Each structure stands twice: as C-alpha cells, then as structure tokens.
Amino acid sequence: AQKVTQAQTEISVVEKEDVTLDCVYETRDTTYYLFWYKQPPSGELVFLIRRNSFDEQNEISGRYSWNFQKSTSSFNFTITASQVVDSAVYFCALSESGQFYFGTGTSLTVIP
Amino acid sequence: NAGVTQTPKFQVLKTGQSMTLQCAQDMNHEYMSWYRQDPGMGLRLIHYSVGAGITDQGEVPNGYNVSRSTTEDFPLRLLSAAPSQTSVYFCASRPLQGRYGYTFGSGTRLTVV
C-alpha cells in the first residue's frame, strides 16, 4: 500500500483560479512529519513546507496554504489566485521512523 | 554554501558502459540518498546511507552500486548501463533526524542508448 497518495496526476487551471492539491498519507506512528516539494520545469526539487504531527494549525504563506487534518490523514495544499509560475510538479512526502516516503506527484499546469 | 552538488547534469551512455554519478554535500548531513525519477512513478529510492561507511538498498537497487567513504561524498555507480536505467537521478541529503526534509541536488539526466 502506498504510504503517500496523491490521487491527482495532472491538474490544469486557468490563471487566477484557486487550486487544491490533495495528499493522503498512511502511518501508525504518533510522531511523523509531512512535507511538500515543488519541481518546476527546470527540474530542481524545492522544499516548500514541513509539518509535524503535533501541529494541526493551518499554514499560510502568501498565496500558498496548507491544511493538515489528522482525522482524515490529509495534508492538502492550496494555491490561491494561481499564476503561470506555479506550473510545476508538486510532491507530498511523509517522514516516519527515519524513513522518507514520496507521493507520485501532481503535475499542475496554469494556463494564462 | 553550495548545498548538494551533483555532476554531471547530462550524460548519454551506450548499453553496457559503466559510469559514476558524483554527489557531494557541504552541510555535514549524515543521511544521503539517491533517487531516480521516471514519468508517472515519482521518486524511487535506489540506495541510501546514514553515515560514512554505512550504505543500504532502497526500493530499486539493482544495477547500481554506492559507497560512502566520507560524510560529504556519495557516488552512484552504474555497473553496466541498460536502457531501463534511462532516467533523471537525484542525490539528496538531510540530517539524520526525520523531522528535517531533504535538500536535493539539481539532478542528472541520463540516457542509455
């Protein structure tokens, strides 16, 4: 079974639309960490955010926000008023017991 | 602070050739990993190391070899390249504690013909 599931393989939105990327994880640990990474067309992997399992507060950073819900084992990522520069592949990841697990990624295309 | 440095950025190999992908980090991270990225399959772990002298296999280790003689360096060797090894390879490092995320190298695009 997948430890991290990103069910949306590809998403296309028109510029200025809001978009939410879903991430569902599976763990039995009480202490774990969740991450989002961005991979723009240039190919590098860029760290966006880390969340620990004890902090369920939503996080907002500019147009980006993250919704962590332990009850549904989800760590969703919302981009508000999307821009062309947001076009990228986004990976969600789980760290538990020293091991890292990546989702298969969601490719987001923002159409001008 | 260079972070994680990977070389080369691009490489074309003929089937059966061997080569080494270089990876170096200057952050004193204990944990280093090699991933390959293929369309639709996300990042798959090839090999990893939790410190100098210690390496272990990941999800897709066949056809690859690693060593970790220093904290800084973690080269990946392709023993006899096959077309199935055409991929983008990423080296990454992080502190040993799981609460820290990876810092990735810029990737190597490898084509085996």
JSON list of C-alpha atoms in Angstrom, two decimals:
[
{"chain": "A", "resi": 1, "resn": "ALA", "atom": "CA", "xyz": [0.00, 0.00, 0.00]},
{"chain": "A", "resi": 2, "resn": "GLN", "atom": "CA", "xyz": [1.15, 3.49, -0.75]},
{"chain": "A", "resi": 3, "resn": "LYS", "atom": "CA", "xyz": [2.29, 5.45, 2.26]},
{"chain": "A", "resi": 4, "resn": "VAL", "atom": "CA", "xyz": [1.57, 8.72, 0.46]},
{"chain": "A", "resi": 5, "resn": "THR", "atom": "CA", "xyz": [-1.15, 9.03, -2.13]},
{"chain": "A", "resi": 6, "resn": "GLN", "atom": "CA", "xyz": [-1.53, 11.92, -4.50]},
{"chain": "A", "resi": 7, "resn": "ALA", "atom": "CA", "xyz": [-4.56, 10.85, -6.45]},
{"chain": "A", "resi": 8, "resn": "GLN", "atom": "CA", "xyz": [-4.48, 13.80, -8.84]},
{"chain": "A", "resi": 9, "resn": "THR", "atom": "CA", "xyz": [-1.94, 13.00, -11.53]},
{"chain": "A", "resi": 10, "resn": "GLU", "atom": "CA", "xyz": [-2.47, 16.14, -13.58]},
{"chain": "A", "resi": 11, "resn": "ILE", "atom": "CA", "xyz": [-4.44, 19.31, -12.99]},
{"chain": "A", "resi": 12, "resn": "SER", "atom": "CA", "xyz": [-4.98, 22.25, -15.32]},
{"chain": "A", "resi": 13, "resn": "VAL", "atom": "CA", "xyz": [-6.39, 25.55, -14.17]},
{"chain": "A", "resi": 14, "resn": "VAL", "atom": "CA", "xyz": [-6.75, 28.96, -15.72]},
{"chain": "A", "resi": 15, "resn": "GLU", "atom": "CA", "xyz": [-4.65, 31.70, -14.24]},
{"chain": "A", "resi": 16, "resn": "LYS", "atom": "CA", "xyz": [-6.14, 33.34, -11.14]},
{"chain": "A", "resi": 17, "resn": "GLU", "atom": "CA", "xyz": [-8.18, 30.29, -10.25]},
{"chain": "A", "resi": 18, "resn": "ASP", "atom": "CA", "xyz": [-7.65, 28.63, -6.89]},
{"chain": "A", "resi": 19, "resn": "VAL", "atom": "CA", "xyz": [-6.43, 25.04, -6.91]},
{"chain": "A", "resi": 20, "resn": "THR", "atom": "CA", "xyz": [-6.04, 22.40, -4.21]},
{"chain": "A", "resi": 21, "resn": "LEU", "atom": "CA", "xyz": [-3.59, 19.54, -4.44]},
{"chain": "A", "resi": 22, "resn": "ASP", "atom": "CA", "xyz": [-4.57, 16.54, -2.36]},
{"chain": "A", "resi": 23, "resn": "CYS", "atom": "CA", "xyz": [-2.26, 14.42, -0.26]},
{"chain": "A", "resi": 24, "resn": "VAL", "atom": "CA", "xyz": [-3.34, 11.45, 1.85]},
{"chain": "A", "resi": 25, "resn": "TYR", "atom": "CA", "xyz": [-0.87, 9.58, 3.98]},
{"chain": "A", "resi": 26, "resn": "GLU", "atom": "CA", "xyz": [-0.79, 6.39, 5.97]},
{"chain": "A", "resi": 27, "resn": "THR", "atom": "CA", "xyz": [1.11, 5.88, 9.20]},
{"chain": "A", "resi": 28, "resn": "ARG", "atom": "CA", "xyz": [0.75, 4.22, 12.58]},
{"chain": "A", "resi": 29, "resn": "ASP", "atom": "CA", "xyz": [3.37, 6.40, 14.21]},
{"chain": "A", "resi": 30, "resn": "THR", "atom": "CA", "xyz": [2.27, 9.16, 16.53]},
{"chain": "A", "resi": 31, "resn": "THR", "atom": "CA", "xyz": [5.28, 11.28, 15.60]},
{"chain": "A", "resi": 32, "resn": "TYR", "atom": "CA", "xyz": [5.78, 11.96, 11.93]},
{"chain": "A", "resi": 33, "resn": "TYR", "atom": "CA", "xyz": [6.45, 14.80, 9.55]},
{"chain": "A", "resi": 34, "resn": "LEU", "atom": "CA", "xyz": [4.85, 15.88, 6.32]},
{"chain": "A", "resi": 35, "resn": "PHE", "atom": "CA", "xyz": [6.43, 17.85, 3.52]},
{"chain": "A", "resi": 36, "resn": "TRP", "atom": "CA", "xyz": [5.62, 19.44, 0.21]},
{"chain": "A", "resi": 37, "resn": "TYR", "atom": "CA", "xyz": [8.17, 19.92, -2.55]},
{"chain": "A", "resi": 38, "resn": "LYS", "atom": "CA", "xyz": [7.87, 21.78, -5.83]},
{"chain": "A", "resi": 39, "resn": "GLN", "atom": "CA", "xyz": [9.57, 20.71, -9.05]},
{"chain": "A", "resi": 40, "resn": "PRO", "atom": "CA", "xyz": [9.33, 23.47, -11.67]},
{"chain": "A", "resi": 41, "resn": "PRO", "atom": "CA", "xyz": [10.02, 22.77, -15.35]},
{"chain": "A", "resi": 42, "resn": "SER", "atom": "CA", "xyz": [13.71, 23.49, -14.74]},
{"chain": "A", "resi": 43, "resn": "GLY", "atom": "CA", "xyz": [13.79, 20.21, -12.82]},
{"chain": "A", "resi": 44, "resn": "GLU", "atom": "CA", "xyz": [15.15, 21.01, -9.38]},
{"chain": "A", "resi": 45, "resn": "LEU", "atom": "CA", "xyz": [13.24, 19.94, -6.27]},
{"chain": "A", "resi": 46, "resn": "VAL", "atom": "CA", "xyz": [12.44, 22.78, -3.93]},
{"chain": "A", "resi": 47, "resn": "PHE", "atom": "CA", "xyz": [11.30, 22.38, -0.34]},
{"chain": "A", "resi": 48, "resn": "LEU", "atom": "CA", "xyz": [8.08, 24.26, 0.42]},
{"chain": "A", "resi": 49, "resn": "ILE", "atom": "CA", "xyz": [6.89, 23.30, 3.88]},
{"chain": "A", "resi": 50, "resn": "ARG", "atom": "CA", "xyz": [7.25, 20.88, 6.76]},
{"chain": "A", "resi": 51, "resn": "ARG", "atom": "CA", "xyz": [4.58, 19.98, 9.30]},
{"chain": "A", "resi": 52, "resn": "ASN", "atom": "CA", "xyz": [4.92, 17.79, 12.38]},
{"chain": "A", "resi": 53, "resn": "SER", "atom": "CA", "xyz": [2.16, 15.51, 13.56]},
{"chain": "A", "resi": 54, "resn": "PHE", "atom": "CA", "xyz": [1.52, 17.53, 16.70]},
{"chain": "A", "resi": 55, "resn": "ASP", "atom": "CA", "xyz": [0.76, 20.76, 14.93]},
{"chain": "A", "resi": 56, "resn": "GLU", "atom": "CA", "xyz": [-2.53, 20.78, 13.08]},
{"chain": "A", "resi": 57, "resn": "GLN", "atom": "CA", "xyz": [-2.65, 24.51, 12.59]},
{"chain": "A", "resi": 58, "resn": "ASN", "atom": "CA", "xyz": [-3.14, 25.55, 9.02]},
{"chain": "A", "resi": 59, "resn": "GLU", "atom": "CA", "xyz": [-0.26, 27.41, 7.48]},
{"chain": "A", "resi": 60, "resn": "ILE", "atom": "CA", "xyz": [-0.43, 30.28, 5.07]},
{"chain": "A", "resi": 61, "resn": "SER", "atom": "CA", "xyz": [2.46, 31.71, 3.13]},
{"chain": "A", "resi": 62, "resn": "GLY", "atom": "CA", "xyz": [1.41, 34.32, 0.62]},
{"chain": "A", "resi": 63, "resn": "ARG", "atom": "CA", "xyz": [-0.77, 32.60, -1.96]},
{"chain": "A", "resi": 64, "resn": "TYR", "atom": "CA", "xyz": [0.08, 29.16, -0.57]},
{"chain": "A", "resi": 65, "resn": "SER", "atom": "CA", "xyz": [-1.78, 27.48, 2.25]},
{"chain": "A", "resi": 66, "resn": "TRP", "atom": "CA", "xyz": [-1.71, 24.04, 3.75]},
{"chain": "A", "resi": 67, "resn": "ASN", "atom": "CA", "xyz": [-4.50, 22.18, 5.52]},
{"chain": "A", "resi": 68, "resn": "PHE", "atom": "CA", "xyz": [-3.34, 19.38, 7.81]},
{"chain": "A", "resi": 69, "resn": "GLN", "atom": "CA", "xyz": [-6.09, 17.13, 9.16]},
{"chain": "A", "resi": 70, "resn": "LYS", "atom": "CA", "xyz": [-5.10, 14.10, 11.20]},
{"chain": "A", "resi": 71, "resn": "SER", "atom": "CA", "xyz": [-8.69, 12.86, 11.30]},
{"chain": "A", "resi": 72, "resn": "THR", "atom": "CA", "xyz": [-8.58, 12.26, 7.55]},
{"chain": "A", "resi": 73, "resn": "SER", "atom": "CA", "xyz": [-4.80, 11.71, 7.27]},
{"chain": "A", "resi": 74, "resn": "SER", "atom": "CA", "xyz": [-4.59, 14.51, 4.76]},
{"chain": "A", "resi": 75, "resn": "PHE", "atom": "CA", "xyz": [-2.18, 17.33, 4.13]},
{"chain": "A", "resi": 76, "resn": "ASN", "atom": "CA", "xyz": [-3.65, 19.33, 1.28]},
{"chain": "A", "resi": 77, "resn": "PHE", "atom": "CA", "xyz": [-2.02, 22.25, -0.48]},
{"chain": "A", "resi": 78, "resn": "THR", "atom": "CA", "xyz": [-3.98, 25.17, -1.87]},
{"chain": "A", "resi": 79, "resn": "ILE", "atom": "CA", "xyz": [-2.71, 27.82, -4.25]},
{"chain": "A", "resi": 80, "resn": "THR", "atom": "CA", "xyz": [-4.86, 30.92, -4.31]},
{"chain": "A", "resi": 81, "resn": "ALA", "atom": "CA", "xyz": [-5.06, 33.06, -7.45]},
{"chain": "A", "resi": 82, "resn": "SER", "atom": "CA", "xyz": [-2.76, 30.74, -9.37]},
{"chain": "A", "resi": 83, "resn": "GLN", "atom": "CA", "xyz": [-0.09, 32.12, -11.64]},
{"chain": "A", "resi": 84, "resn": "VAL", "atom": "CA", "xyz": [1.79, 30.66, -14.58]},
{"chain": "A", "resi": 85, "resn": "VAL", "atom": "CA", "xyz": [4.90, 30.41, -12.40]},
{"chain": "A", "resi": 86, "resn": "ASP", "atom": "CA", "xyz": [3.03, 27.91, -10.23]},
{"chain": "A", "resi": 87, "resn": "SER", "atom": "CA", "xyz": [3.15, 25.39, -13.07]},
{"chain": "A", "resi": 88, "resn": "ALA", "atom": "CA", "xyz": [5.19, 22.52, -11.68]},
{"chain": "A", "resi": 89, "resn": "VAL", "atom": "CA", "xyz": [5.05, 19.02, -10.30]},
{"chain": "A", "resi": 90, "resn": "TYR", "atom": "CA", "xyz": [4.28, 19.01, -6.60]},
{"chain": "A", "resi": 91, "resn": "PHE", "atom": "CA", "xyz": [5.31, 16.16, -4.34]},
{"chain": "A", "resi": 92, "resn": "CYS", "atom": "CA", "xyz": [3.96, 15.38, -0.92]},
{"chain": "A", "resi": 93, "resn": "ALA", "atom": "CA", "xyz": [6.17, 13.35, 1.42]},
{"chain": "A", "resi": 94, "resn": "LEU", "atom": "CA", "xyz": [5.95, 11.61, 4.77]},
{"chain": "A", "resi": 95, "resn": "SER", "atom": "CA", "xyz": [8.79, 11.03, 7.21]},
{"chain": "A", "resi": 96, "resn": "GLU", "atom": "CA", "xyz": [8.27, 8.39, 9.87]},
{"chain": "A", "resi": 97, "resn": "SER", "atom": "CA", "xyz": [10.74, 6.38, 11.90]},
{"chain": "A", "resi": 98, "resn": "GLY", "atom": "CA", "xyz": [13.59, 7.93, 9.97]},
{"chain": "A", "resi": 99, "resn": "GLN", "atom": "CA", "xyz": [12.24, 6.82, 6.59]},
{"chain": "A", "resi": 100, "resn": "PHE", "atom": "CA", "xyz": [11.01, 9.09, 3.85]},
{"chain": "A", "resi": 101, "resn": "TYR", "atom": "CA", "xyz": [8.11, 8.31, 1.52]},
{"chain": "A", "resi": 102, "resn": "PHE", "atom": "CA", "xyz": [7.18, 10.39, -1.50]},
{"chain": "A", "resi": 103, "resn": "GLY", "atom": "CA", "xyz": [3.91, 10.53, -3.35]},
{"chain": "A", "resi": 104, "resn": "THR", "atom": "CA", "xyz": [3.94, 10.13, -7.10]},
{"chain": "A", "resi": 105, "resn": "GLY", "atom": "CA", "xyz": [3.40, 13.84, -7.62]},
{"chain": "A", "resi": 106, "resn": "THR", "atom": "CA", "xyz": [0.73, 16.08, -9.10]},
{"chain": "A", "resi": 107, "resn": "SER", "atom": "CA", "xyz": [1.53, 17.97, -12.27]},
{"chain": "A", "resi": 108, "resn": "LEU", "atom": "CA", "xyz": [-0.08, 21.40, -12.20]},
{"chain": "A", "resi": 109, "resn": "THR", "atom": "CA", "xyz": [-0.43, 23.45, -15.35]},
{"chain": "A", "resi": 110, "resn": "VAL", "atom": "CA", "xyz": [-1.62, 27.03, -15.03]},
{"chain": "A", "resi": 111, "resn": "ILE", "atom": "CA", "xyz": [-2.96, 28.31, -18.33]},
{"chain": "A", "resi": 112, "resn": "PRO", "atom": "CA", "xyz": [-2.54, 32.02, -19.00]},
{"chain": "B", "resi": 1, "resn": "ASN", "atom": "CA", "xyz": [27.12, 27.22, 0.98]},
{"chain": "B", "resi": 2, "resn": "ALA", "atom": "CA", "xyz": [26.75, 25.04, -2.13]},
{"chain": "B", "resi": 3, "resn": "GLY", "atom": "CA", "xyz": [24.26, 22.51, -0.65]},
{"chain": "B", "resi": 4, "resn": "VAL", "atom": "CA", "xyz": [24.16, 19.32, -2.71]},
{"chain": "B", "resi": 5, "resn": "THR", "atom": "CA", "xyz": [26.29, 19.26, -5.84]},
{"chain": "B", "resi": 6, "resn": "GLN", "atom": "CA", "xyz": [25.64, 16.65, -8.50]},
{"chain": "B", "resi": 7, "resn": "THR", "atom": "CA", "xyz": [27.65, 16.02, -11.60]},
{"chain": "B", "resi": 8, "resn": "PRO", "atom": "CA", "xyz": [27.22, 15.63, -14.50]},
{"chain": "B", "resi": 9, "resn": "LYS", "atom": "CA", "xyz": [23.93, 17.32, -15.38]},
{"chain": "B", "resi": 10, "resn": "PHE", "atom": "CA", "xyz": [23.51, 15.32, -18.57]},
{"chain": "B", "resi": 11, "resn": "GLN", "atom": "CA", "xyz": [25.00, 12.06, -19.75]},
{"chain": "B", "resi": 12, "resn": "VAL", "atom": "CA", "xyz": [24.49, 9.70, -22.66]},
{"chain": "B", "resi": 13, "resn": "LEU", "atom": "CA", "xyz": [25.80, 6.16, -22.29]},
{"chain": "B", "resi": 14, "resn": "LYS", "atom": "CA", "xyz": [25.87, 3.18, -24.54]},
{"chain": "B", "resi": 15, "resn": "THR", "atom": "CA", "xyz": [24.40, -0.06, -23.29]},
{"chain": "B", "resi": 16, "resn": "GLY", "atom": "CA", "xyz": [26.98, -1.93, -21.24]},
{"chain": "B", "resi": 17, "resn": "GLN", "atom": "CA", "xyz": [29.07, 1.10, -20.33]},
{"chain": "B", "resi": 18, "resn": "SER", "atom": "CA", "xyz": [29.71, 1.98, -16.73]},
{"chain": "B", "resi": 19, "resn": "MET", "atom": "CA", "xyz": [29.85, 5.37, -15.11]},
{"chain": "B", "resi": 20, "resn": "THR", "atom": "CA", "xyz": [29.74, 7.15, -11.79]},
{"chain": "B", "resi": 21, "resn": "LEU", "atom": "CA", "xyz": [27.39, 9.94, -10.85]},
{"chain": "B", "resi": 22, "resn": "GLN", "atom": "CA", "xyz": [29.03, 12.20, -8.33]},
{"chain": "B", "resi": 23, "resn": "CYS", "atom": "CA", "xyz": [27.31, 13.74, -5.34]},
{"chain": "B", "resi": 24, "resn": "ALA", "atom": "CA", "xyz": [28.77, 15.95, -2.66]},
{"chain": "B", "resi": 25, "resn": "GLN", "atom": "CA", "xyz": [27.18, 17.95, 0.15]},
{"chain": "B", "resi": 26, "resn": "ASP", "atom": "CA", "xyz": [28.71, 20.54, 2.42]},
{"chain": "B", "resi": 27, "resn": "MET", "atom": "CA", "xyz": [26.05, 20.67, 5.13]},
{"chain": "B", "resi": 28, "resn": "ASN", "atom": "CA", "xyz": [27.50, 17.87, 7.28]},
{"chain": "B", "resi": 29, "resn": "HIS", "atom": "CA", "xyz": [24.35, 15.83, 6.77]},
{"chain": "B", "resi": 30, "resn": "GLU", "atom": "CA", "xyz": [24.55, 12.23, 7.93]},
{"chain": "B", "resi": 31, "resn": "TYR", "atom": "CA", "xyz": [21.81, 10.92, 5.64]},
{"chain": "B", "resi": 32, "resn": "MET", "atom": "CA", "xyz": [22.30, 10.78, 1.87]},
{"chain": "B", "resi": 33, "resn": "SER", "atom": "CA", "xyz": [20.17, 9.15, -0.75]},
{"chain": "B", "resi": 34, "resn": "TRP", "atom": "CA", "xyz": [19.94, 8.52, -4.45]},
{"chain": "B", "resi": 35, "resn": "TYR", "atom": "CA", "xyz": [16.56, 8.63, -6.16]},
{"chain": "B", "resi": 36, "resn": "ARG", "atom": "CA", "xyz": [15.51, 8.08, -9.72]},
{"chain": "B", "resi": 37, "resn": "GLN", "atom": "CA", "xyz": [12.55, 9.85, -11.23]},
{"chain": "B", "resi": 38, "resn": "ASP", "atom": "CA", "xyz": [10.57, 8.34, -14.05]},
{"chain": "B", "resi": 39, "resn": "PRO", "atom": "CA", "xyz": [7.34, 9.65, -15.59]},
{"chain": "B", "resi": 40, "resn": "GLY", "atom": "CA", "xyz": [4.32, 8.68, -13.53]},
{"chain": "B", "resi": 41, "resn": "MET", "atom": "CA", "xyz": [6.38, 6.89, -10.90]},
{"chain": "B", "resi": 42, "resn": "GLY", "atom": "CA", "xyz": [7.50, 9.71, -8.68]},
{"chain": "B", "resi": 43, "resn": "LEU", "atom": "CA", "xyz": [10.78, 9.39, -6.83]},
{"chain": "B", "resi": 44, "resn": "ARG", "atom": "CA", "xyz": [12.07, 5.91, -6.18]},
{"chain": "B", "resi": 45, "resn": "LEU", "atom": "CA", "xyz": [14.84, 5.28, -3.71]},
{"chain": "B", "resi": 46, "resn": "ILE", "atom": "CA", "xyz": [17.89, 3.48, -5.11]},
{"chain": "B", "resi": 47, "resn": "HIS", "atom": "CA", "xyz": [20.38, 3.46, -2.24]},
{"chain": "B", "resi": 48, "resn": "TYR", "atom": "CA", "xyz": [20.88, 5.42, 0.92]},
{"chain": "B", "resi": 49, "resn": "SER", "atom": "CA", "xyz": [23.46, 5.97, 3.62]},
{"chain": "B", "resi": 50, "resn": "VAL", "atom": "CA", "xyz": [23.11, 7.02, 7.24]},
{"chain": "B", "resi": 51, "resn": "GLY", "atom": "CA", "xyz": [26.75, 7.86, 7.65]},
{"chain": "B", "resi": 52, "resn": "ALA", "atom": "CA", "xyz": [30.27, 7.23, 6.41]},
{"chain": "B", "resi": 53, "resn": "GLY", "atom": "CA", "xyz": [30.88, 3.55, 5.86]},
{"chain": "B", "resi": 54, "resn": "ILE", "atom": "CA", "xyz": [27.18, 2.63, 6.02]},
{"chain": "B", "resi": 55, "resn": "THR", "atom": "CA", "xyz": [25.01, 2.07, 2.97]},
{"chain": "B", "resi": 56, "resn": "ASP", "atom": "CA", "xyz": [21.80, 0.21, 2.33]},
{"chain": "B", "resi": 57, "resn": "GLN", "atom": "CA", "xyz": [19.49, -0.66, -0.53]},
{"chain": "B", "resi": 58, "resn": "GLY", "atom": "CA", "xyz": [16.34, 1.18, -1.35]},
{"chain": "B", "resi": 59, "resn": "GLU", "atom": "CA", "xyz": [13.40, 0.22, -3.49]},
{"chain": "B", "resi": 60, "resn": "VAL", "atom": "CA", "xyz": [15.22, -0.18, -6.83]},
{"chain": "B", "resi": 61, "resn": "PRO", "atom": "CA", "xyz": [18.90, -1.04, -6.14]},
{"chain": "B", "resi": 62, "resn": "ASN", "atom": "CA", "xyz": [19.59, -3.50, -8.96]},
{"chain": "B", "resi": 63, "resn": "GLY", "atom": "CA", "xyz": [22.26, -2.36, -11.39]},
{"chain": "B", "resi": 64, "resn": "TYR", "atom": "CA", "xyz": [23.61, 0.31, -9.05]},
{"chain": "B", "resi": 65, "resn": "ASN", "atom": "CA", "xyz": [26.37, 0.46, -6.51]},
{"chain": "B", "resi": 66, "resn": "VAL", "atom": "CA", "xyz": [27.21, 3.07, -3.87]},
{"chain": "B", "resi": 67, "resn": "SER", "atom": "CA", "xyz": [29.88, 3.77, -1.32]},
{"chain": "B", "resi": 68, "resn": "ARG", "atom": "CA", "xyz": [30.24, 6.34, 1.43]},
{"chain": "B", "resi": 69, "resn": "SER", "atom": "CA", "xyz": [33.85, 6.82, 2.39]},
{"chain": "B", "resi": 70, "resn": "THR", "atom": "CA", "xyz": [33.31, 10.35, 3.72]},
{"chain": "B", "resi": 71, "resn": "THR", "atom": "CA", "xyz": [30.38, 12.28, 5.12]},
{"chain": "B", "resi": 72, "resn": "GLU", "atom": "CA", "xyz": [30.46, 14.62, 2.15]},
{"chain": "B", "resi": 73, "resn": "ASP", "atom": "CA", "xyz": [30.53, 12.25, -0.84]},
{"chain": "B", "resi": 74, "resn": "PHE", "atom": "CA", "xyz": [28.07, 9.63, -2.01]},
{"chain": "B", "resi": 75, "resn": "PRO", "atom": "CA", "xyz": [28.78, 8.47, -5.57]},
{"chain": "B", "resi": 76, "resn": "LEU", "atom": "CA", "xyz": [26.40, 6.26, -7.52]},
{"chain": "B", "resi": 77, "resn": "ARG", "atom": "CA", "xyz": [27.90, 3.73, -9.91]},
{"chain": "B", "resi": 78, "resn": "LEU", "atom": "CA", "xyz": [26.12, 2.19, -12.83]},
{"chain": "B", "resi": 79, "resn": "LEU", "atom": "CA", "xyz": [27.85, -1.11, -13.35]},
{"chain": "B", "resi": 80, "resn": "SER", "atom": "CA", "xyz": [26.65, -1.99, -16.87]},
{"chain": "B", "resi": 81, "resn": "ALA", "atom": "CA", "xyz": [24.18, 0.54, -18.20]},
{"chain": "B", "resi": 82, "resn": "ALA", "atom": "CA", "xyz": [20.87, -0.64, -19.61]},
{"chain": "B", "resi": 83, "resn": "PRO", "atom": "CA", "xyz": [18.15, 1.32, -21.44]},
{"chain": "B", "resi": 84, "resn": "SER", "atom": "CA", "xyz": [15.90, 0.75, -18.41]},
{"chain": "B", "resi": 85, "resn": "GLN", "atom": "CA", "xyz": [18.25, 2.99, -16.45]},
{"chain": "B", "resi": 86, "resn": "THR", "atom": "CA", "xyz": [17.37, 5.97, -18.60]},
{"chain": "B", "resi": 87, "resn": "SER", "atom": "CA", "xyz": [16.03, 8.36, -16.00]},
{"chain": "B", "resi": 88, "resn": "VAL", "atom": "CA", "xyz": [16.62, 11.50, -14.03]},
{"chain": "B", "resi": 89, "resn": "TYR", "atom": "CA", "xyz": [18.72, 10.88, -10.95]},
{"chain": "B", "resi": 90, "resn": "PHE", "atom": "CA", "xyz": [18.66, 12.97, -7.82]},
{"chain": "B", "resi": 91, "resn": "CYS", "atom": "CA", "xyz": [21.05, 12.94, -4.94]},
{"chain": "B", "resi": 92, "resn": "ALA", "atom": "CA", "xyz": [19.69, 14.28, -1.67]},
{"chain": "B", "resi": 93, "resn": "SER", "atom": "CA", "xyz": [20.90, 14.80, 1.85]},
{"chain": "B", "resi": 94, "resn": "ARG", "atom": "CA", "xyz": [19.39, 15.59, 5.21]},
{"chain": "B", "resi": 95, "resn": "PRO", "atom": "CA", "xyz": [20.19, 15.41, 8.91]},
{"chain": "B", "resi": 96, "resn": "LEU", "atom": "CA", "xyz": [19.61, 12.04, 10.48]},
{"chain": "B", "resi": 97, "resn": "GLN", "atom": "CA", "xyz": [16.56, 13.19, 12.40]},
{"chain": "B", "resi": 98, "resn": "GLY", "atom": "CA", "xyz": [13.40, 12.55, 10.45]},
{"chain": "B", "resi": 99, "resn": "ARG", "atom": "CA", "xyz": [11.92, 15.95, 11.20]},
{"chain": "B", "resi": 100, "resn": "TYR", "atom": "CA", "xyz": [14.20, 17.54, 8.62]},
{"chain": "B", "resi": 101, "resn": "GLY", "atom": "CA", "xyz": [13.47, 17.36, 4.95]},
{"chain": "B", "resi": 102, "resn": "TYR", "atom": "CA", "xyz": [15.83, 16.61, 2.14]},
{"chain": "B", "resi": 103, "resn": "THR", "atom": "CA", "xyz": [17.98, 19.05, 0.25]},
{"chain": "B", "resi": 104, "resn": "PHE", "atom": "CA", "xyz": [18.21, 17.87, -3.32]},
{"chain": "B", "resi": 105, "resn": "GLY", "atom": "CA", "xyz": [20.89, 18.19, -5.94]},
{"chain": "B", "resi": 106, "resn": "SER", "atom": "CA", "xyz": [19.97, 19.62, -9.32]},
{"chain": "B", "resi": 107, "resn": "GLY", "atom": "CA", "xyz": [19.65, 16.21, -10.94]},
{"chain": "B", "resi": 108, "resn": "THR", "atom": "CA", "xyz": [21.36, 14.21, -13.67]},
{"chain": "B", "resi": 109, "resn": "ARG", "atom": "CA", "xyz": [19.50, 13.36, -16.84]},
{"chain": "B", "resi": 110, "resn": "LEU", "atom": "CA", "xyz": [20.88, 10.03, -18.03]},
{"chain": "B", "resi": 111, "resn": "THR", "atom": "CA", "xyz": [20.08, 8.45, -21.35]},
{"chain": "B", "resi": 112, "resn": "VAL", "atom": "CA", "xyz": [21.21, 4.92, -22.16]},
{"chain": "B", "resi": 113, "resn": "VAL", "atom": "CA", "xyz": [21.13, 4.04, -25.84]}
]
